[in-house]
Amino acid sequence: MEGIAARALAHLKDVIGLENPEILSVGAEAVLIKGIYAGETVVAKFRVPKNYRHKELDRYLRESRTVLETRVLSKSYLIGVSVPQVVFVAVEDGLILVEYVRGEKLKKTIENNDHYVKEYFLELGKNVGLLHSHGIIHGDLTTSNVIIREETKEPVLIDFGLSFFSTKNEDRGVDLHLFLRALESTHPNRSSEFFTEFLEGYKSVRGRQETEKVLEKVKDIRSRGRYVKERRKTYWKM
Amino acid sequence: MVVVLGIESTAHTFGVGIATDKGDILANVNDTYVPVGGGIKPTEAAEHHSKVAVDILKRALKEAGIGFDRIDGVAVALGPGMGPCLRVGATLARYLSLRYRKPLVPVNHAVAHVEISRLTTGFHDPIIVYVAGGNTMIVTLVEGRYRVFGETLDMPLGNCLDTFAREVGLSHPGVPKVEELALKGKRYIRMPYIVKGQDLSYSGLLTYALRVYKEKKYSLEDICLSLVENAYSMLVEVAERAVAHIGKNELTLTGGVARSKILNKKLQIMAQDRGIKYKPVSPEYAGDNGAMIAYTGALAFAKNIVIDVEESSIRPMWRIDEVDILWRE
């Protein structure tokens, strides 16, 4: 663990001269480092080379994911989704620098019984609806990947590491399915309530008809072979 | 201490094991059905099971050197698995339960793979990668159940490699043969690499690999190298995500594919980079076997998990996360 982080720190100092580096997290795919770049507080996402993968596959995955994530982030920002702004990119290094968003993770605010939790889910639903309307799939929607911005209290979507462009309802369905599953495992007692609120926001952007099409897919995905009977019943109200 | 006899018949293997809840394996006798051509046909596998069942049972009792008087309960894997195969094991278990007046213990096959892995690795609370011909999932104990942190959305990893092997004319089981060729491969060909959140998808990779094979542009060795590289790296990536997310410091690999040298090496490297311990299940208990059902049955029986014969219908779709793990506090 320390090995990965140390490698990342040394690399960042050499490559871009990040000042006051501070490790935020050592994730599965990347190391997140907070620091100062050109006078601005940023978060550097560094995709660490994986020793277990074939070199060619590893380089391809790191570069293509860095490019894709940058494109998705920039487009999301342009269409008005609440995401961190991109500051700097170095594709061959697997490096992206984005604006540092001050605030708590949605997961934390739920655990703290924040009074406005339901509003956050409503807003989040609108943001994800906007993404889906513009052919963007987040790919890793969880309550850990949403920060409630301290100054404005708006939910900011982060970690577009598994995002991609698609206008297929199947992909939108998988996006919502994974989000619902994350809610079920992380907040089992309130998952239905949160998801219903989220859908309210989603529907307000995408319209009832489009939303129902995606939800049909979610039902479909949940009823495929490997999911229990219990999951075949409807978990949301519309 | 309790002694339990366990019966396995979920897929291609029929096995009988005898074990105690302390982890002594007194017997482990198995016979695996090998299809003549093509994949496993459930009815043919079931036919095989009914033919060998009595002999396997006798051999297991002989191996343990005990009679039914010393056995406290009869455990059976009621699922998940193929209906016709499951029925053979369930029928034998019901008969033995009634004939010898022994309580019947229901065992989930996937849970058994996990427990035998914990037993043979000595790990207490590991993250478990369970990969076989019929299953691909990453689980760990959270609040009394083995929760699924990632799994295949379509076909299992073992099935993907087996099917590829079969289609290109390698015999069953295909995984070792595909790996052997992969080690001789020189060139990496880019293939689909599909990770969706914590989940995996293998069907597109299989289709692509077969298409490349039919085009005859690359050697079979190179195709095997690339197929195996992608299939395993996808799994290790998802396992790494689980490790980072859950924060436990032991990792194990169980199921038939646990014998894979290449997959073991990749998981070993990942674990080392993340500073956690890694150990796979003992090779003799990697594939389906009766001992793991007996041992898990013994753990369950010690916690009074028994059912009446009337409730003992097979459960082909029984998920691992539906089982309360009462023996782990």
GROMACS .gro file of C-alpha atoms in nm, chain B residues 16-309:
model
  294
  254VAL     CA    1  -1.930  -3.795  -0.058
  255GLY     CA    2  -1.724  -3.658   0.226
  256ILE     CA    3  -1.718  -3.711   0.600
  257ALA     CA    4  -1.595  -3.433   0.829
  258THR     CA    5  -1.619  -3.288   1.176
  259ASP     CA    6  -1.703  -2.931   1.272
  260LYS     CA    7  -1.344  -2.903   1.403
  261GLY     CA    8  -1.218  -2.941   1.048
  262ASP     CA    9  -1.105  -3.304   1.041
  263ILE     CA   10  -1.171  -3.446   0.697
  264LEU     CA   11  -1.227  -3.819   0.749
  265ALA     CA   12  -1.320  -3.902   0.392
  266ASN     CA   13  -1.340  -3.734   0.053
  267VAL     CA   14  -1.438  -3.955  -0.240
  268ASN     CA   15  -1.544  -3.802  -0.571
  269ASP     CA   16  -1.615  -3.900  -0.927
  270THR     CA   17  -1.641  -3.649  -1.207
  271TYR     CA   18  -1.849  -3.696  -1.518
  272VAL     CA   19  -1.653  -3.617  -1.834
  273PRO     CA   20  -1.870  -3.545  -2.136
  274VAL     CA   21  -1.781  -3.742  -2.449
  275GLY     CA   22  -1.827  -3.438  -2.673
  276GLY     CA   23  -1.961  -3.088  -2.610
  277GLY     CA   24  -2.042  -2.947  -2.269
  278ILE     CA   25  -2.210  -3.101  -1.965
  279LYS     CA   26  -2.565  -3.215  -2.039
  280PRO     CA   27  -2.748  -3.207  -1.704
  281THR     CA   28  -2.943  -3.527  -1.766
  282GLU     CA   29  -2.631  -3.721  -1.870
  283ALA     CA   30  -2.440  -3.595  -1.566
  284ALA     CA   31  -2.733  -3.696  -1.345
  285GLU     CA   32  -2.731  -4.043  -1.499
  286HIS     CA   33  -2.361  -4.069  -1.419
  287HIS     CA   34  -2.428  -3.961  -1.060
  288SER     CA   35  -2.698  -4.222  -0.999
  289LYS     CA   36  -2.470  -4.493  -1.137
  290VAL     CA   37  -2.173  -4.410  -0.910
  291ALA     CA   38  -2.362  -4.288  -0.601
  292VAL     CA   39  -2.379  -4.611  -0.401
  293ASP     CA   40  -2.019  -4.706  -0.473
  294ILE     CA   41  -1.891  -4.358  -0.376
  295LEU     CA   42  -2.091  -4.370  -0.052
  296LYS     CA   43  -1.947  -4.711   0.040
  297ARG     CA   44  -1.593  -4.599  -0.040
  298ALA     CA   45  -1.630  -4.286   0.171
  299LEU     CA   46  -1.747  -4.484   0.475
  300LYS     CA   47  -1.460  -4.726   0.422
  301GLU     CA   48  -1.208  -4.442   0.391
  302ALA     CA   49  -1.331  -4.290   0.717
  303GLY     CA   50  -1.337  -4.636   0.875
  304ILE     CA   51  -1.671  -4.572   1.046
  305GLY     CA   52  -2.029  -4.690   1.018
  306PHE     CA   53  -2.351  -4.488   1.021
  307ASP     CA   54  -2.375  -4.526   1.399
  308ARG     CA   55  -2.090  -4.273   1.431
  309ILE     CA   56  -2.249  -4.017   1.197
  310ASP     CA   57  -2.454  -3.737   1.351
  311GLY     CA   58  -2.611  -3.584   1.043
  312VAL     CA   59  -2.642  -3.603   0.666
  313ALA     CA   60  -2.563  -3.285   0.473
  314VAL     CA   61  -2.647  -3.226   0.111
  315ALA     CA   62  -2.579  -2.949  -0.136
  316LEU     CA   63  -2.933  -2.846  -0.235
  317GLY     CA   64  -2.806  -2.573  -0.469
  318PRO     CA   65  -2.713  -2.374  -0.662
  319GLY     CA   66  -2.673  -2.613  -0.951
  320MET     CA   67  -2.837  -2.813  -1.226
  321GLY     CA   68  -3.178  -2.957  -1.136
  322PRO     CA   69  -3.133  -3.317  -1.255
  323CYS     CA   70  -2.792  -3.343  -1.085
  324LEU     CA   71  -2.911  -3.188  -0.758
  325ARG     CA   72  -3.198  -3.435  -0.743
  326VAL     CA   73  -2.961  -3.734  -0.730
  327GLY     CA   74  -2.778  -3.603  -0.424
  328ALA     CA   75  -3.098  -3.488  -0.255
  329THR     CA   76  -3.268  -3.825  -0.309
  330LEU     CA   77  -2.975  -4.015  -0.159
  331ALA     CA   78  -2.957  -3.774   0.137
  332ARG     CA   79  -3.330  -3.807   0.211
  333TYR     CA   80  -3.305  -4.185   0.197
  334LEU     CA   81  -3.007  -4.195   0.435
  335SER     CA   82  -3.176  -3.949   0.671
  336LEU     CA   83  -3.491  -4.160   0.694
  337ARG     CA   84  -3.320  -4.500   0.689
  338TYR     CA   85  -3.069  -4.419   0.963
  339ARG     CA   86  -3.277  -4.155   1.146
  340LYS     CA   87  -3.015  -3.883   1.102
  341PRO     CA   88  -3.102  -3.512   1.079
  342LEU     CA   89  -3.084  -3.362   0.731
  343VAL     CA   90  -2.859  -3.053   0.692
  344PRO     CA   91  -2.905  -2.819   0.390
  345VAL     CA   92  -2.579  -2.680   0.249
  346ASN     CA   93  -2.529  -2.406  -0.007
  347HIS     CA   94  -2.263  -2.519  -0.253
  348ALA     CA   95  -2.105  -2.173  -0.284
  349VAL     CA   96  -2.087  -2.133   0.095
  350ALA     CA   97  -1.911  -2.471   0.109
  351HIS     CA   98  -1.644  -2.351  -0.136
  352VAL     CA   99  -1.586  -2.054   0.094
  353GLU     CA  100  -1.569  -2.258   0.415
  354ILE     CA  101  -1.328  -2.519   0.278
  355SER     CA  102  -1.107  -2.235   0.163
  356ARG     CA  103  -1.108  -2.075   0.508
  357LEU     CA  104  -1.028  -2.413   0.661
  358THR     CA  105  -0.734  -2.498   0.436
  359THR     CA  106  -0.582  -2.149   0.427
  360GLY     CA  107  -0.625  -2.086   0.798
  361PHE     CA  108  -0.757  -1.739   0.712
  362HIS     CA  109  -1.014  -1.608   0.955
  363ASP     CA  110  -1.198  -1.333   0.771
  364PRO     CA  111  -1.079  -1.321   0.409
  365ILE     CA  112  -1.217  -1.167   0.095
  366ILE     CA  113  -1.302  -1.462  -0.126
  367VAL     CA  114  -1.268  -1.489  -0.502
  368TYR     CA  115  -1.481  -1.786  -0.607
  369VAL     CA  116  -1.426  -1.897  -0.964
  370ALA     CA  117  -1.549  -2.218  -1.121
  371GLY     CA  118  -1.722  -2.351  -1.430
  372GLY     CA  119  -2.054  -2.224  -1.299
  373ASN     CA  120  -1.969  -1.929  -1.076
  374THR     CA  121  -1.760  -1.614  -1.073
  375MET     CA  122  -1.800  -1.391  -0.769
  376ILE     CA  123  -1.620  -1.197  -0.501
  377VAL     CA  124  -1.770  -1.227  -0.155
  378THR     CA  125  -1.690  -1.153   0.207
  379LEU     CA  126  -1.873  -1.178   0.538
  380VAL     CA  127  -2.067  -0.865   0.630
  381GLU     CA  128  -2.335  -0.871   0.898
  382GLY     CA  129  -2.376  -1.247   0.911
  383ARG     CA  130  -2.386  -1.326   0.543
  384TYR     CA  131  -2.145  -1.368   0.255
  385ARG     CA  132  -2.224  -1.054   0.055
  386VAL     CA  133  -2.152  -1.036  -0.314
  387PHE     CA  134  -1.915  -0.750  -0.399
  388GLY     CA  135  -1.888  -0.836  -0.763
  389GLU     CA  136  -1.996  -1.111  -0.998
  390THR     CA  137  -2.038  -1.196  -1.361
  391LEU     CA  138  -2.337  -1.042  -1.534
  392ASP     CA  139  -2.354  -1.317  -1.792
  393MET     CA  140  -2.128  -1.621  -1.818
  394PRO     CA  141  -1.887  -1.752  -1.554
  395LEU     CA  142  -1.512  -1.729  -1.621
  396GLY     CA  143  -1.462  -2.107  -1.616
  397ASN     CA  144  -1.744  -2.153  -1.863
  398CYS     CA  145  -1.594  -1.887  -2.093
  399LEU     CA  146  -1.256  -2.063  -2.111
  400ASP     CA  147  -1.409  -2.413  -2.129
  401THR     CA  148  -1.638  -2.312  -2.415
  402PHE     CA  149  -1.350  -2.150  -2.603
  403ALA     CA  150  -1.142  -2.466  -2.556
  404ARG     CA  151  -1.422  -2.684  -2.683
  405GLU     CA  152  -1.491  -2.467  -2.989
  406VAL     CA  153  -1.125  -2.474  -3.096
  407GLY     CA  154  -1.104  -2.849  -3.047
  408LEU     CA  155  -0.936  -2.881  -2.707
  409SER     CA  156  -1.088  -3.144  -2.479
  410HIS     CA  157  -1.277  -3.094  -2.152
  411PRO     CA  158  -1.187  -2.948  -1.901
  412GLY     CA  159  -1.048  -2.668  -2.108
  413VAL     CA  160  -0.893  -2.425  -1.858
  414PRO     CA  161  -0.559  -2.609  -1.806
  415LYS     CA  162  -0.519  -2.663  -2.181
  416VAL     CA  163  -0.594  -2.302  -2.268
  417GLU     CA  164  -0.341  -2.192  -2.004
  418GLU     CA  165  -0.075  -2.426  -2.135
  419LEU     CA  166  -0.109  -2.270  -2.481
  420ALA     CA  167  -0.126  -1.920  -2.331
  421LEU     CA  168   0.216  -1.967  -2.172
  422LYS     CA  169   0.358  -2.035  -2.519
  423GLY     CA  170   0.196  -1.723  -2.666
  424LYS     CA  171   0.421  -1.434  -2.771
  425ARG     CA  172   0.199  -1.157  -2.895
  426TYR     CA  173  -0.082  -0.982  -2.711
  427ILE     CA  174  -0.394  -0.915  -2.919
  428ARG     CA  175  -0.630  -0.647  -2.790
  429MET     CA  176  -0.964  -0.798  -2.687
  430PRO     CA  177  -1.278  -0.678  -2.504
  431TYR     CA  178  -1.210  -0.598  -2.139
  432ILE     CA  179  -1.546  -0.548  -1.969
  433VAL     CA  180  -1.572  -0.432  -1.610
  434LYS     CA  181  -1.901  -0.268  -1.511
  435GLY     CA  182  -1.862  -0.119  -1.166
  436GLN     CA  183  -1.786  -0.423  -0.953
  437ASP     CA  184  -1.927  -0.664  -1.208
  438LEU     CA  185  -1.783  -0.852  -1.501
  439SER     CA  186  -1.902  -0.964  -1.840
  440TYR     CA  187  -1.737  -1.251  -2.028
  441SER     CA  188  -1.969  -1.331  -2.318
  442GLY     CA  189  -1.833  -1.056  -2.546
  443LEU     CA  190  -1.475  -1.165  -2.479
  444LEU     CA  191  -1.561  -1.525  -2.572
  445THR     CA  192  -1.735  -1.421  -2.896
  446TYR     CA  193  -1.442  -1.199  -2.991
  447ALA     CA  194  -1.178  -1.464  -2.919
  448LEU     CA  195  -1.367  -1.718  -3.130
  449ARG     CA  196  -1.400  -1.469  -3.414
  450VAL     CA  197  -1.028  -1.398  -3.410
  451TYR     CA  198  -0.965  -1.774  -3.412
  452LYS     CA  199  -1.187  -1.823  -3.719
  453GLU     CA  200  -1.007  -1.541  -3.904
  454LYS     CA  201  -0.687  -1.748  -3.875
  455LYS     CA  202  -0.467  -1.437  -3.860
  456TYR     CA  203  -0.309  -1.520  -3.526
  457SER     CA  204  -0.173  -1.838  -3.372
  458LEU     CA  205  -0.389  -2.023  -3.121
  459GLU     CA  206  -0.115  -1.963  -2.862
  460ASP     CA  207  -0.140  -1.585  -2.904
  461ILE     CA  208  -0.519  -1.596  -2.888
  462CYS     CA  209  -0.505  -1.804  -2.569
  463LEU     CA  210  -0.250  -1.564  -2.417
  464SER     CA  211  -0.475  -1.266  -2.487
  465LEU     CA  212  -0.798  -1.436  -2.383
  466VAL     CA  213  -0.651  -1.555  -2.053
  467GLU     CA  214  -0.478  -1.219  -1.994
  468ASN     CA  215  -0.805  -1.027  -2.030
  469ALA     CA  216  -1.027  -1.279  -1.851
  470TYR     CA  217  -0.801  -1.297  -1.544
  471SER     CA  218  -0.698  -0.931  -1.534
  472MET     CA  219  -1.063  -0.828  -1.532
  473LEU     CA  220  -1.123  -1.054  -1.235
  474VAL     CA  221  -0.812  -0.934  -1.049
  475GLU     CA  222  -0.912  -0.573  -1.111
  476VAL     CA  223  -1.256  -0.630  -0.958
  477ALA     CA  224  -1.096  -0.823  -0.669
  478GLU     CA  225  -0.863  -0.528  -0.613
  479ARG     CA  226  -1.160  -0.294  -0.608
  480ALA     CA  227  -1.320  -0.514  -0.341
  481VAL     CA  228  -0.997  -0.518  -0.138
  482ALA     CA  229  -0.968  -0.137  -0.156
  483HIS     CA  230  -1.334  -0.090  -0.067
  484ILE     CA  231  -1.370  -0.344   0.214
  485GLY     CA  232  -1.030  -0.305   0.376
  486LYS     CA  233  -0.975  -0.661   0.501
  487ASN     CA  234  -0.620  -0.795   0.487
  488GLU     CA  235  -0.664  -1.155   0.371
  489LEU     CA  236  -0.749  -1.270   0.021
  490THR     CA  237  -0.824  -1.622  -0.097
  491LEU     CA  238  -0.918  -1.798  -0.420
  492THR     CA  239  -1.154  -2.096  -0.427
  493GLY     CA  240  -1.344  -2.310  -0.680
  494GLY     CA  241  -1.226  -2.522  -0.971
  495VAL     CA  242  -1.027  -2.243  -1.136
  496ALA     CA  243  -0.827  -2.199  -0.810
  497ARG     CA  244  -0.580  -2.450  -0.955
  498SER     CA  245  -0.490  -2.200  -1.227
  499LYS     CA  246  -0.122  -2.105  -1.208
  500ILE     CA  247  -0.165  -1.785  -1.407
  501LEU     CA  248  -0.458  -1.655  -1.201
  502ASN     CA  249  -0.280  -1.740  -0.877
  503LYS     CA  250   0.026  -1.547  -0.986
  504LYS     CA  251  -0.177  -1.240  -1.077
  505LEU     CA  252  -0.366  -1.240  -0.747
  506GLN     CA  253  -0.039  -1.292  -0.561
  507ILE     CA  254   0.116  -0.986  -0.728
  508MET     CA  255  -0.190  -0.772  -0.660
  509ALA     CA  256  -0.201  -0.877  -0.294
  510GLN     CA  257   0.170  -0.804  -0.254
  511ASP     CA  258   0.132  -0.456  -0.409
  512ARG     CA  259  -0.152  -0.381  -0.170
  513GLY     CA  260   0.024  -0.527   0.131
  514ILE     CA  261  -0.227  -0.801   0.213
  515LYS     CA  262  -0.195  -1.179   0.259
  516TYR     CA  263  -0.287  -1.415  -0.022
  517LYS     CA  264  -0.337  -1.791  -0.022
  518PRO     CA  265  -0.554  -2.012  -0.244
  519VAL     CA  266  -0.760  -2.311  -0.125
  520SER     CA  267  -0.563  -2.642  -0.119
  521PRO     CA  268  -0.567  -2.781  -0.474
  522GLU     CA  269  -0.733  -3.108  -0.363
  523TYR     CA  270  -1.037  -2.911  -0.245
  524ALA     CA  271  -1.046  -2.660  -0.530
  525GLY     CA  272  -1.292  -2.846  -0.752
  526ASP     CA  273  -1.634  -2.964  -0.636
  527ASN     CA  274  -1.601  -3.226  -0.363
  528GLY     CA  275  -1.796  -3.404  -0.092
  529ALA     CA  276  -1.562  -3.301   0.191
  530MET     CA  277  -1.653  -2.932   0.166
  531ILE     CA  278  -2.025  -3.017   0.191
  532ALA     CA  279  -1.957  -3.242   0.491
  533TYR     CA  280  -1.744  -2.980   0.669
  534THR     CA  281  -1.990  -2.695   0.603
  535GLY     CA  282  -2.273  -2.929   0.700
  536ALA     CA  283  -2.093  -3.001   1.028
  537LEU     CA  284  -2.056  -2.626   1.099
  538ALA     CA  285  -2.426  -2.577   1.028
  539PHE     CA  286  -2.536  -2.886   1.223
  540ALA     CA  287  -2.343  -2.767   1.528
  541LYS     CA  288  -2.566  -2.456   1.510
  542ASN     CA  289  -2.880  -2.670   1.479
  543ILE     CA  290  -2.946  -2.590   1.115
  544VAL     CA  291  -3.152  -2.893   1.010
  545ILE     CA  292  -3.459  -2.941   0.789
  546ASP     CA  293  -3.735  -3.200   0.756
  547VAL     CA  294  -3.735  -3.425   0.454
   0.00000   0.00000   0.00000
